[in-house]
């Protein structure tokens, strides 16, 4: 009899991976417990303050960040790694 969990492991490994190799490096977070609170330190380099949205709802803290990059039409890119778009992390 086959072990279906083992058989499908590769499927689930890739299913839960982030869409981009760069995405897994985005918004790395440290959570520090204090006597009366928690402190989150989130890495979001190059993002303007107005592009960060923080929401607390039903026990979930959600951080949404909009990444954008300046585009120069006169430049011909050979390779691009900087992200453009939105990224969200939630904590309960």
Coordinates of N, CA, C and O in Angstrom, one line a residue:
X1 N 0.8 -1.2 0.0 CA 0.0 0.0 0.0 C 0.9 1.3 0.0 O 1.8 1.3 0.8
X2 N 0.5 2.2 -0.8 CA 1.3 3.4 -0.9 C 1.1 4.3 0.3 O 0.0 4.4 0.8
X3 N 2.1 5.1 0.6 CA 1.9 6.1 1.6 C 1.6 7.4 0.9 O 2.4 8.0 0.3
X4 N 0.3 7.7 0.9 CA -0.2 8.9 0.1 C 0.4 10.2 0.6 O 0.6 11.1 -0.2
X5 N 0.6 10.3 1.9 CA 1.2 11.5 2.4 C 2.6 11.8 1.8 O 2.9 12.8 1.4
X6 N 3.4 10.7 1.8 CA 4.8 10.8 1.2 C 4.7 11.1 -0.3 O 5.4 11.9 -0.8
X7 N 3.8 10.4 -0.9 CA 3.6 10.6 -2.4 C 3.3 12.0 -2.8 O 3.8 12.6 -3.7
X8 N 2.5 12.7 -2.0 CA 2.0 14.0 -2.3 C 2.8 15.1 -1.6 O 2.6 16.3 -1.8
X9 N 3.8 14.8 -0.8 CA 4.6 15.8 -0.2 C 5.2 16.8 -1.1 O 5.1 18.0 -0.9
X10 N 5.8 16.4 -2.3 CA 6.3 17.4 -3.2 C 5.3 18.4 -3.7 O 5.5 19.6 -3.8
X11 N 4.1 17.9 -3.9 CA 3.0 18.8 -4.3 C 2.7 19.9 -3.2 O 2.6 21.1 -3.5
X12 N 2.6 19.4 -2.0 CA 2.3 20.4 -0.9 C 3.4 21.3 -0.6 O 3.3 22.5 -0.3
X13 N 4.7 20.8 -0.8 CA 5.8 21.7 -0.6 C 5.8 22.9 -1.6 O 6.0 24.0 -1.2
X14 N 5.5 22.6 -2.9 CA 5.5 23.7 -3.8 C 4.2 24.5 -3.7 O 4.2 25.7 -4.0
X15 N 3.1 23.9 -3.3 CA 1.8 24.6 -3.1 C 1.9 25.7 -2.1 O 1.4 26.8 -2.3
X16 N 2.6 25.5 -1.0 CA 2.7 26.5 0.0 C 3.9 27.5 -0.1 O 4.1 28.3 0.7
X17 N 4.7 27.3 -1.1 CA 5.8 28.2 -1.3 C 5.3 29.6 -1.8 O 4.3 29.7 -2.4
X18 N 6.1 30.6 -1.6 CA 5.7 31.9 -2.1 C 5.9 32.0 -3.6 O 6.6 31.2 -4.2
X19 N 5.3 32.9 -4.2 CA 5.3 33.0 -5.7 C 6.6 33.4 -6.3 O 6.9 33.0 -7.4
X20 N 7.4 34.1 -5.6 CA 8.6 34.6 -6.1 C 9.8 34.2 -5.1 O 9.6 34.2 -3.9
X21 N 10.9 34.0 -5.7 CA 12.1 33.7 -4.8 C 12.4 34.9 -3.9 O 12.8 34.8 -2.8
X22 N 12.2 36.1 -4.4 CA 12.4 37.3 -3.7 C 11.4 37.5 -2.6 O 11.7 38.1 -1.6
X23 N 10.2 37.0 -2.8 CA 9.1 37.3 -1.8 C 9.4 36.7 -0.4 O 9.0 37.3 0.6
X24 N 10.1 35.6 -0.4 CA 10.4 35.0 0.9 C 11.3 35.9 1.8 O 11.4 35.6 3.0
X25 N 12.0 36.8 1.2 CA 12.9 37.7 1.9 C 12.1 39.0 2.3 O 12.7 39.9 2.9
X26 N 10.9 39.2 1.9 CA 10.2 40.4 2.1 C 9.5 40.4 3.5 O 9.0 39.3 3.9
X27 N 9.5 41.5 4.2 CA 8.8 41.6 5.4 C 9.2 40.6 6.5 O 8.4 40.1 7.2
X28 N 10.5 40.4 6.6 CA 11.0 39.5 7.7 C 10.6 40.2 9.0 O 10.8 41.4 9.1
X29 N 10.1 39.4 9.9 CA 9.6 40.0 11.2 C 10.1 39.3 12.4 O 10.2 38.1 12.5
X30 N 10.4 40.1 13.4 CA 10.8 39.6 14.7 C 9.6 40.0 15.6 O 9.1 41.2 15.6
X31 N 9.2 39.1 16.5 CA 8.1 39.4 17.5 C 8.7 39.3 18.9 O 9.2 38.2 19.2
X32 N 8.6 40.4 19.6 CA 9.1 40.4 21.0 C 8.0 40.5 22.0 O 7.1 41.4 21.8
X33 N 8.0 39.6 23.0 CA 7.0 39.7 24.0 C 7.5 40.5 25.2 O 8.6 40.3 25.7
X34 N 6.7 41.5 25.6 CA 7.0 42.3 26.7 C 5.9 42.0 27.8 O 5.0 41.3 27.6
X35 N 6.1 42.6 29.0 CA 5.2 42.4 30.1 C 3.7 42.7 29.7 O 2.8 41.9 30.1
X36 N 3.5 43.8 29.1 CA 2.1 44.2 28.8 C 1.8 44.4 27.3 O 0.8 45.0 27.0
X37 N 2.8 44.0 26.4 CA 2.5 44.2 25.0 C 3.5 43.3 24.2 O 4.3 42.6 24.7
X38 N 3.3 43.4 22.9 CA 4.2 42.8 21.9 C 4.8 43.9 21.0 O 4.1 44.9 20.7
X39 N 6.0 43.6 20.6 CA 6.7 44.5 19.7 C 7.0 43.8 18.4 O 7.6 42.7 18.5
X40 N 6.6 44.3 17.2 CA 7.0 43.7 16.0 C 8.0 44.6 15.3 O 7.7 45.8 15.1
X41 N 9.1 44.0 14.9 CA 10.1 44.7 14.1 C 10.0 44.0 12.7 O 10.3 42.9 12.5
X42 N 9.6 44.8 11.7 CA 9.4 44.4 10.3 C 10.3 45.1 9.4 O 10.4 46.3 9.3
X43 N 11.0 44.3 8.6 CA 11.9 44.8 7.5 C 11.1 45.2 6.3 O 10.6 44.3 5.7
X44 N 11.0 46.4 6.0 CA 10.4 46.9 4.7 C 11.2 48.0 4.1 O 10.7 49.1 4.0
X45 N 12.4 47.7 3.7 CA 13.3 48.7 3.1 C 12.8 49.3 1.8 O 12.2 48.6 1.0
X46 N 13.0 50.6 1.7 CA 12.6 51.3 0.4 C 11.1 51.6 0.3 O 10.7 51.9 -0.8
X47 N 10.4 51.4 1.3 CA 8.9 51.6 1.2 C 8.6 52.9 1.9 O 9.0 53.2 3.1
X48 N 7.7 53.7 1.3 CA 7.3 55.0 1.9 C 6.3 54.7 3.0 O 5.5 53.8 2.9
X49 N 6.3 55.5 4.0 CA 5.3 55.4 5.1 C 3.9 55.3 4.7 O 3.1 54.5 5.2
X50 N 3.5 56.1 3.7 CA 2.2 56.1 3.2 C 1.8 54.9 2.4 O 0.6 54.7 2.1
X51 N 2.8 54.0 2.1 CA 2.5 52.8 1.4 C 2.4 51.6 2.3 O 2.3 50.4 1.9
X52 N 2.3 51.9 3.6 CA 2.2 50.8 4.6 C 0.8 51.0 5.3 O 0.5 52.1 5.8
X53 N 0.0 49.9 5.3 CA -1.3 49.9 5.9 C -1.3 48.9 7.0 O -1.0 47.7 6.8
X54 N -1.7 49.2 8.2 CA -1.8 48.3 9.3 C -3.2 48.3 9.8 O -3.9 49.3 10.1
X55 N -3.7 47.0 10.0 CA -5.1 46.9 10.4 C -5.2 45.8 11.5 O -4.5 44.8 11.4
X56 N -6.0 46.1 12.6 CA -6.2 45.1 13.6 C -7.7 44.8 13.6 O -8.6 45.7 13.8
X57 N -8.1 43.5 13.3 CA -9.5 43.1 13.2 C -9.6 41.7 13.7 O -8.9 40.8 13.2
X58 N -10.6 41.5 14.6 CA -10.9 40.1 15.1 C -9.7 39.4 15.5 O -9.5 38.2 15.3
X59 N -8.7 40.0 16.2 CA -7.6 39.4 16.8 C -6.4 39.1 15.8 O -5.4 38.5 16.1
X60 N -6.6 39.7 14.6 CA -5.5 39.5 13.6 C -4.9 40.9 13.2 O -5.7 41.8 12.9
X61 N -3.6 41.0 13.3 CA -2.9 42.2 12.9 C -2.4 41.9 11.5 O -1.7 40.9 11.2
X62 N -2.8 42.8 10.6 CA -2.4 42.6 9.2 C -1.6 43.8 8.7 O -2.0 45.0 8.9
X63 N -0.5 43.5 8.1 CA 0.4 44.6 7.5 C 0.4 44.4 6.0 O 0.7 43.3 5.5
X64 N 0.0 45.5 5.3 CA 0.0 45.4 3.9 C 0.9 46.5 3.4 O 0.9 47.7 3.8
X65 N 1.8 46.1 2.4 CA 2.8 47.0 1.9 C 2.7 47.1 0.4 O 2.6 46.0 -0.2
X66 N 2.8 48.3 -0.1 CA 2.8 48.4 -1.6 C 4.2 48.8 -2.0 O 4.7 49.8 -1.6
X67 N 4.8 47.9 -2.8 CA 6.1 48.1 -3.3 C 6.0 48.7 -4.7 O 5.2 48.3 -5.5
X68 N 6.8 49.7 -5.0 CA 6.9 50.2 -6.4 C 8.3 50.6 -6.7 O 9.1 50.8 -5.8
X69 N 8.6 50.7 -8.0 CA 9.9 51.0 -8.4 C 9.8 52.1 -9.5 O 8.9 52.1 -10.2
X70 N 10.8 52.9 -9.6 CA 10.9 53.9 -10.6 C 11.3 53.2 -11.9 O 12.2 52.4 -12.0
X71 N 10.6 53.6 -13.0 CA 10.9 53.0 -14.3 C 11.4 54.1 -15.2 O 10.7 55.1 -15.4
X72 N 12.5 53.8 -15.8 CA 13.1 54.7 -16.8 C 12.9 54.1 -18.2 O 13.5 53.0 -18.4
X73 N 12.1 54.7 -19.0 CA 11.8 54.1 -20.3 C 13.0 54.0 -21.2 O 13.0 53.2 -22.2
X74 N 14.0 54.8 -20.9 CA 15.2 54.9 -21.8 C 16.2 53.7 -21.4 O 17.2 53.6 -22.1
X75 N 16.0 53.0 -20.4 CA 16.9 51.9 -20.0 C 16.4 50.6 -20.4 O 15.2 50.3 -20.4
X76 N 17.4 49.8 -20.9 CA 17.0 48.4 -21.3 C 17.5 47.4 -20.2 O 18.7 47.3 -20.0
X77 N 16.6 46.8 -19.5 CA 16.9 45.9 -18.4 C 17.3 44.5 -18.9 O 16.6 44.0 -19.8
X78 N 18.4 44.0 -18.5 CA 18.8 42.7 -18.8 C 18.3 41.7 -17.7 O 18.1 40.5 -18.0
X79 N 18.1 42.2 -16.5 CA 17.7 41.4 -15.4 C 17.0 42.3 -14.3 O 17.5 43.3 -14.0
X80 N 15.9 41.8 -13.8 CA 15.2 42.6 -12.7 C 14.9 41.7 -11.6 O 14.4 40.6 -11.7
X81 N 15.2 42.2 -10.4 CA 14.9 41.4 -9.1 C 14.1 42.3 -8.2 O 13.5 41.7 -7.2
X82 N 14.0 43.6 -8.3 CA 13.3 44.4 -7.4 C 11.8 44.2 -7.7 O 11.3 44.2 -8.8
X83 N 11.1 44.1 -6.6 CA 9.6 43.8 -6.7 C 8.8 45.0 -6.9 O 9.1 46.1 -6.5
X84 N 7.7 44.8 -7.5 CA 6.6 45.8 -7.6 C 5.3 45.1 -7.4 O 5.1 44.0 -7.9
X85 N 4.5 45.7 -6.6 CA 3.2 45.1 -6.2 C 2.9 45.2 -4.8 O 3.4 46.1 -4.1
X86 N 2.1 44.3 -4.2 CA 1.7 44.4 -2.8 C 2.1 43.1 -2.1 O 2.2 42.0 -2.7
X87 N 2.3 43.2 -0.8 CA 2.7 42.1 0.0 C 2.0 42.2 1.3 O 1.9 43.3 1.9
X88 N 1.5 41.1 1.9 CA 0.7 41.2 3.1 C 1.2 40.1 4.1 O 1.5 39.0 3.6
X89 N 1.3 40.4 5.3 CA 1.5 39.5 6.4 C 0.5 39.7 7.5 O 0.1 40.8 7.8
X90 N 0.0 38.5 8.1 CA -1.0 38.6 9.1 C -0.5 37.8 10.3 O 0.2 36.8 10.2
X91 N -0.8 38.3 11.5 CA -0.4 37.7 12.8 C -1.6 37.6 13.7 O -2.4 38.5 13.7
X92 N -1.8 36.5 14.4 CA -2.9 36.4 15.3 C -2.4 36.4 16.8 O -1.2 36.2 17.0

